[in-house]
XYZ file of C-alpha atoms in Angstrom:
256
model
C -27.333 2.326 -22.643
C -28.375 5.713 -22.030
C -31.936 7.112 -22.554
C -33.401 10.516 -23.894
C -36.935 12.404 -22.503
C -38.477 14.371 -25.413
C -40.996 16.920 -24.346
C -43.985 16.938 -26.208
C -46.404 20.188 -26.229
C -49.498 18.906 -25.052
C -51.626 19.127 -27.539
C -49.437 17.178 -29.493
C -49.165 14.556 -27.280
C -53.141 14.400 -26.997
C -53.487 14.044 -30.562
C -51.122 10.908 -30.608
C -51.080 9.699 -27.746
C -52.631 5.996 -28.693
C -50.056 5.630 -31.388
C -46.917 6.954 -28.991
C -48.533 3.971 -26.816
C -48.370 1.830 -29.268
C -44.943 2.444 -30.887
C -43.573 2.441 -27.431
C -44.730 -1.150 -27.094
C -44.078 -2.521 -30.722
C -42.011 -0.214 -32.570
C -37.921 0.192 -33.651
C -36.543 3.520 -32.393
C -36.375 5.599 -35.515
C -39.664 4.543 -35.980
C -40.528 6.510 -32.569
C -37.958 9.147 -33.436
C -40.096 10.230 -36.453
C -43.262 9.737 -34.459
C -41.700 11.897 -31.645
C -40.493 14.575 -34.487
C -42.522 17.630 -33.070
C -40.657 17.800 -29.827
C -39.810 20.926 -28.204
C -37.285 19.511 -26.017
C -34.667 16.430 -25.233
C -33.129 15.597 -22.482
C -29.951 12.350 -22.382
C -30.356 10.721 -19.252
C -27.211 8.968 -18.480
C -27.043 4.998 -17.727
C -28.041 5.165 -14.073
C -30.299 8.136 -14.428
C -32.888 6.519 -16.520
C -32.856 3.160 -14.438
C -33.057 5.029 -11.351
C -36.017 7.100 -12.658
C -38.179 4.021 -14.094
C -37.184 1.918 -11.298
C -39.385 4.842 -9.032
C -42.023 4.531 -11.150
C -42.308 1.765 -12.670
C -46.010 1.371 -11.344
C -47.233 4.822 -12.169
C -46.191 4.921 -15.782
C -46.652 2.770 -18.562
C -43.084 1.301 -19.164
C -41.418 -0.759 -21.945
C -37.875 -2.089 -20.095
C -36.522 -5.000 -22.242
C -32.408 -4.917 -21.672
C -31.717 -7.956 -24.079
C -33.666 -5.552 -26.919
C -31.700 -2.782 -25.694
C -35.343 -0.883 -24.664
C -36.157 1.665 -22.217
C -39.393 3.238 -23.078
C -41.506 5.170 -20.598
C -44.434 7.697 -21.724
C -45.967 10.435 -18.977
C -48.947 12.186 -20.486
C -50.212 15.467 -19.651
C -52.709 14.459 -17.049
C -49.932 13.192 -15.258
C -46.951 15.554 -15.525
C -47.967 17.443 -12.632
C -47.866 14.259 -10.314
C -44.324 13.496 -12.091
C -42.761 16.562 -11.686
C -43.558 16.851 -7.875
C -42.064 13.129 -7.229
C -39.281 14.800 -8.922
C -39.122 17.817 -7.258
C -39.175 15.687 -3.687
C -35.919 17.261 -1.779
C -35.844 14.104 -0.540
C -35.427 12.216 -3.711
C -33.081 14.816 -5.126
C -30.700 14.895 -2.437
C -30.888 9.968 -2.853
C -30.225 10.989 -6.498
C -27.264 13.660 -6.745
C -24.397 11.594 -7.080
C -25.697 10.485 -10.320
C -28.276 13.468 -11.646
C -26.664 15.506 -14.256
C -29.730 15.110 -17.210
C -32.161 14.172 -14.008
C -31.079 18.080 -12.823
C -31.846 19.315 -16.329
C -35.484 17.668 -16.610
C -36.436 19.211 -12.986
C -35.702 22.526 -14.523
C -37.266 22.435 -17.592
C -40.550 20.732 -16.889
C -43.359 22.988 -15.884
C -44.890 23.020 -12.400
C -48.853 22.410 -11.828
C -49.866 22.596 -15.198
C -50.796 20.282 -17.665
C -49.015 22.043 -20.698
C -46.896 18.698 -21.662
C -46.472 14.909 -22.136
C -42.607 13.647 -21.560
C -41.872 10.415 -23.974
C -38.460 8.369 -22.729
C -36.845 6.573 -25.517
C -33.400 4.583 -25.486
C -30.532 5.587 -27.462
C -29.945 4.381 -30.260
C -27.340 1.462 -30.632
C -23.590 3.421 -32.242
C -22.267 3.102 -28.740
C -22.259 -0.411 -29.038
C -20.227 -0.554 -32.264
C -16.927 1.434 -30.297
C -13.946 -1.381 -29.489
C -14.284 -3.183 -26.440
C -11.396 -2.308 -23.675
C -10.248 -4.009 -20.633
C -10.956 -1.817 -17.860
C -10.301 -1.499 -14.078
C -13.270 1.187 -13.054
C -13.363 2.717 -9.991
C -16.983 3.728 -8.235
C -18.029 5.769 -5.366
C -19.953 4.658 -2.929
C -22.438 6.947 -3.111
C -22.716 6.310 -6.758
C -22.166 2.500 -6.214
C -25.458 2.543 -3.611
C -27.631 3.511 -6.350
C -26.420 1.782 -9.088
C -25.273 -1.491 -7.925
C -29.023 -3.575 -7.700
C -28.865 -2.160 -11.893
C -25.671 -3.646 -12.489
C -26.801 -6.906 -10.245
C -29.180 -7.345 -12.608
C -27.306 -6.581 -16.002
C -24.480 -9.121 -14.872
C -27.144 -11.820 -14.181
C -28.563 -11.161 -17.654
C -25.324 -11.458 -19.502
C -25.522 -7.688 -20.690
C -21.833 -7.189 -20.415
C -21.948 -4.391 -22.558
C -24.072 -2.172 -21.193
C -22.980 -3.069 -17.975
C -19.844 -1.263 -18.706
C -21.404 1.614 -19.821
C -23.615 1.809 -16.725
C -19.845 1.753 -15.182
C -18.644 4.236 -17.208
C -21.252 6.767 -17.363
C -20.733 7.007 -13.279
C -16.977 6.187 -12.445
C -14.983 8.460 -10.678
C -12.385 6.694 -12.778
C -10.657 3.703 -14.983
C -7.630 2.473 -15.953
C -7.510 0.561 -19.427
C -5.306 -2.264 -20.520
C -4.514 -3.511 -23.256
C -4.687 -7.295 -23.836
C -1.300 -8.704 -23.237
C -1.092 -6.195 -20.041
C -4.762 -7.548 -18.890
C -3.680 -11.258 -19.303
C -0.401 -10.809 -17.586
C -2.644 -8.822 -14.796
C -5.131 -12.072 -14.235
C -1.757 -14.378 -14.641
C 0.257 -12.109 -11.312
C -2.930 -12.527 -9.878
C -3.396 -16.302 -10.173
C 0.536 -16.383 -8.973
C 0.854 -14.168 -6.210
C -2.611 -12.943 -4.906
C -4.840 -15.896 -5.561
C -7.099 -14.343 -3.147
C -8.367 -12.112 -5.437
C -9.206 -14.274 -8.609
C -12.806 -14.783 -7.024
C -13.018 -11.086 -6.927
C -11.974 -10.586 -10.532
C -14.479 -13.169 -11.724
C -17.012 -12.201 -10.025
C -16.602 -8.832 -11.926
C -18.147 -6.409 -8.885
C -16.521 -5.693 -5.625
C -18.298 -3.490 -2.809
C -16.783 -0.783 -1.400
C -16.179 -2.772 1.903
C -13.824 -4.767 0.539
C -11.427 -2.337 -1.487
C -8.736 -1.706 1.124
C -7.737 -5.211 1.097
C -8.091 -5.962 -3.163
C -5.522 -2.079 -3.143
C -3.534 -3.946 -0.602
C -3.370 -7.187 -2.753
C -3.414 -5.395 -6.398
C -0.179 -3.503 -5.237
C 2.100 -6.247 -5.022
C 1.529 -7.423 -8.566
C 1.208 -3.757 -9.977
C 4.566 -3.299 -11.573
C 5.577 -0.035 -12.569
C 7.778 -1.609 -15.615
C 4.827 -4.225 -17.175
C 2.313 -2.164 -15.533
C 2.605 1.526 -15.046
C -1.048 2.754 -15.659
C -2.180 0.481 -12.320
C 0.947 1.516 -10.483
C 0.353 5.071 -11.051
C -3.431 4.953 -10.149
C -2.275 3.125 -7.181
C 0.186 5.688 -5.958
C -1.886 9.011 -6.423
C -5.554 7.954 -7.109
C -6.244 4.832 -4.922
C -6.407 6.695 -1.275
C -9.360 8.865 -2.281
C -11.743 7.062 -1.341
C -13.153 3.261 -0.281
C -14.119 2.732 -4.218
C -16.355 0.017 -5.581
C -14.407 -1.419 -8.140
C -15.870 -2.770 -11.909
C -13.487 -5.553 -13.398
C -14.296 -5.199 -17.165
C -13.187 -8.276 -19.284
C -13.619 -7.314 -22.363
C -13.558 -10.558 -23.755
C -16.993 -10.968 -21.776
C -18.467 -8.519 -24.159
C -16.903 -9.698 -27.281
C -18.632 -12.861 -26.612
């Protein structure tokens, strides 16, 4: 689930701001999209961007973060934006947030510096990503990326939100290989036959960086380049790049 920050002009904001409040707490999105019409500005924060963001401020700003109603809500007014933009502008905090700031970059930009002139309203997406057809995946992360987004996808997998777990995933891999279902089943069955070391692993959906070397080690002896050529090919000329995280997306998990 990815997120969007409208920019309001701040007298606009002003003269709504108890019912932007309120719809953030109560209301459907499009009844917030039509509340947020006047905007002179929006910004799509990917998956980790937006989680990385509220998680920062999550006791500065009023928030609205429900994941099983698919909400992230956040509302900055005016008499705050200066405050915001400098924890954004921290060097610091830009250089923690690079690996995943591509809409983040865009915000820091655009907002104004020292001056009260908006109010910045953060509303989820709305839901068409979750009607696309659900894929077996093998997703590779950086560790960079994985550092930041890992407690986020800690916390989706112990909520059950398979879903957007995968498109936390995707919004931030470096790469993924899908599979179809008969190759995916034939995967877990190699697996269960010749590396039985790594069915734990593949359950427990989310492996650390640390322990890559050994699941490339282990996925190349059942990664045949006649039932499997996709994993055989990533392993020959993508694998070495780097000590990935690794996302093992079930697709079934999603499907419910």
């Amino acid at each position: 689930m990815r997120c969007h920050a409208y920019q309001l002009p701040s007298e606009v904001y002003r003269e709504i701001e108890a019912q932007i409040l309120e719809a953030l707490a109560n209301a459907d999105r499009d009844q917030l999209g039509y509340l947020l019409a006047e905007h002179d500005l929006k910004i799509e924060l990917l998956s980790g961007e937006w989680r990385a963001l509220f998680a920062a401020t999550e006791d500065d700003y009023f928030q609205v973060v429900d994941p099983t109603e698919h909400r992230a809500r956040m509302a900055v007014s005016p008499e705050e934006i200066a405050g915001f933009v400098e924890m954004l502008r921290d060097v610091e905090r830009q250089i923690e947030w690079t690996p995943i700031s591509f809409g983040l970059a865009e915000l820091v930009d655009a907002l104004p510096v020292g001056m009260d002139l908006v109010g910045v309203v953060f509303v989820e997406e709305d839901d068409d990503w979750m009607w696309s057809e659900s894929t077996h995946e093998l997703v590779a992360i950086r560790p960079e990326v994985y550092t930041l987004i890992e407690p986020h996808m800690r916390k989706l997998i112990e909520a059950g939100e398979w879903a957007q777990l995968s498109r936390l995933a995707s919004d931030h891999c470096e790469g993924a290989i899908e599979f179809v279902d008969d190759k995916w089943f034939a995967l877990g069955q190699a697996i269960v036959t010749r590396t039985p070391e790594l069915v734990p692993i593949v359950e427990a959906s989310l492996s650390p960086p640390g322990l890559y070397q050994n699941i490339r080690e282990a996925l190349s002896l059942v990664a045949d380049p006649r039932s499997q050529p996709s994993l055989d090919a990533w392993l020959r000329v993508h694998s070495m790049d780097h000590n990935y995280a690794l996302f093992f997306r079930d697709a079934r998990k999603e499907r419910g």
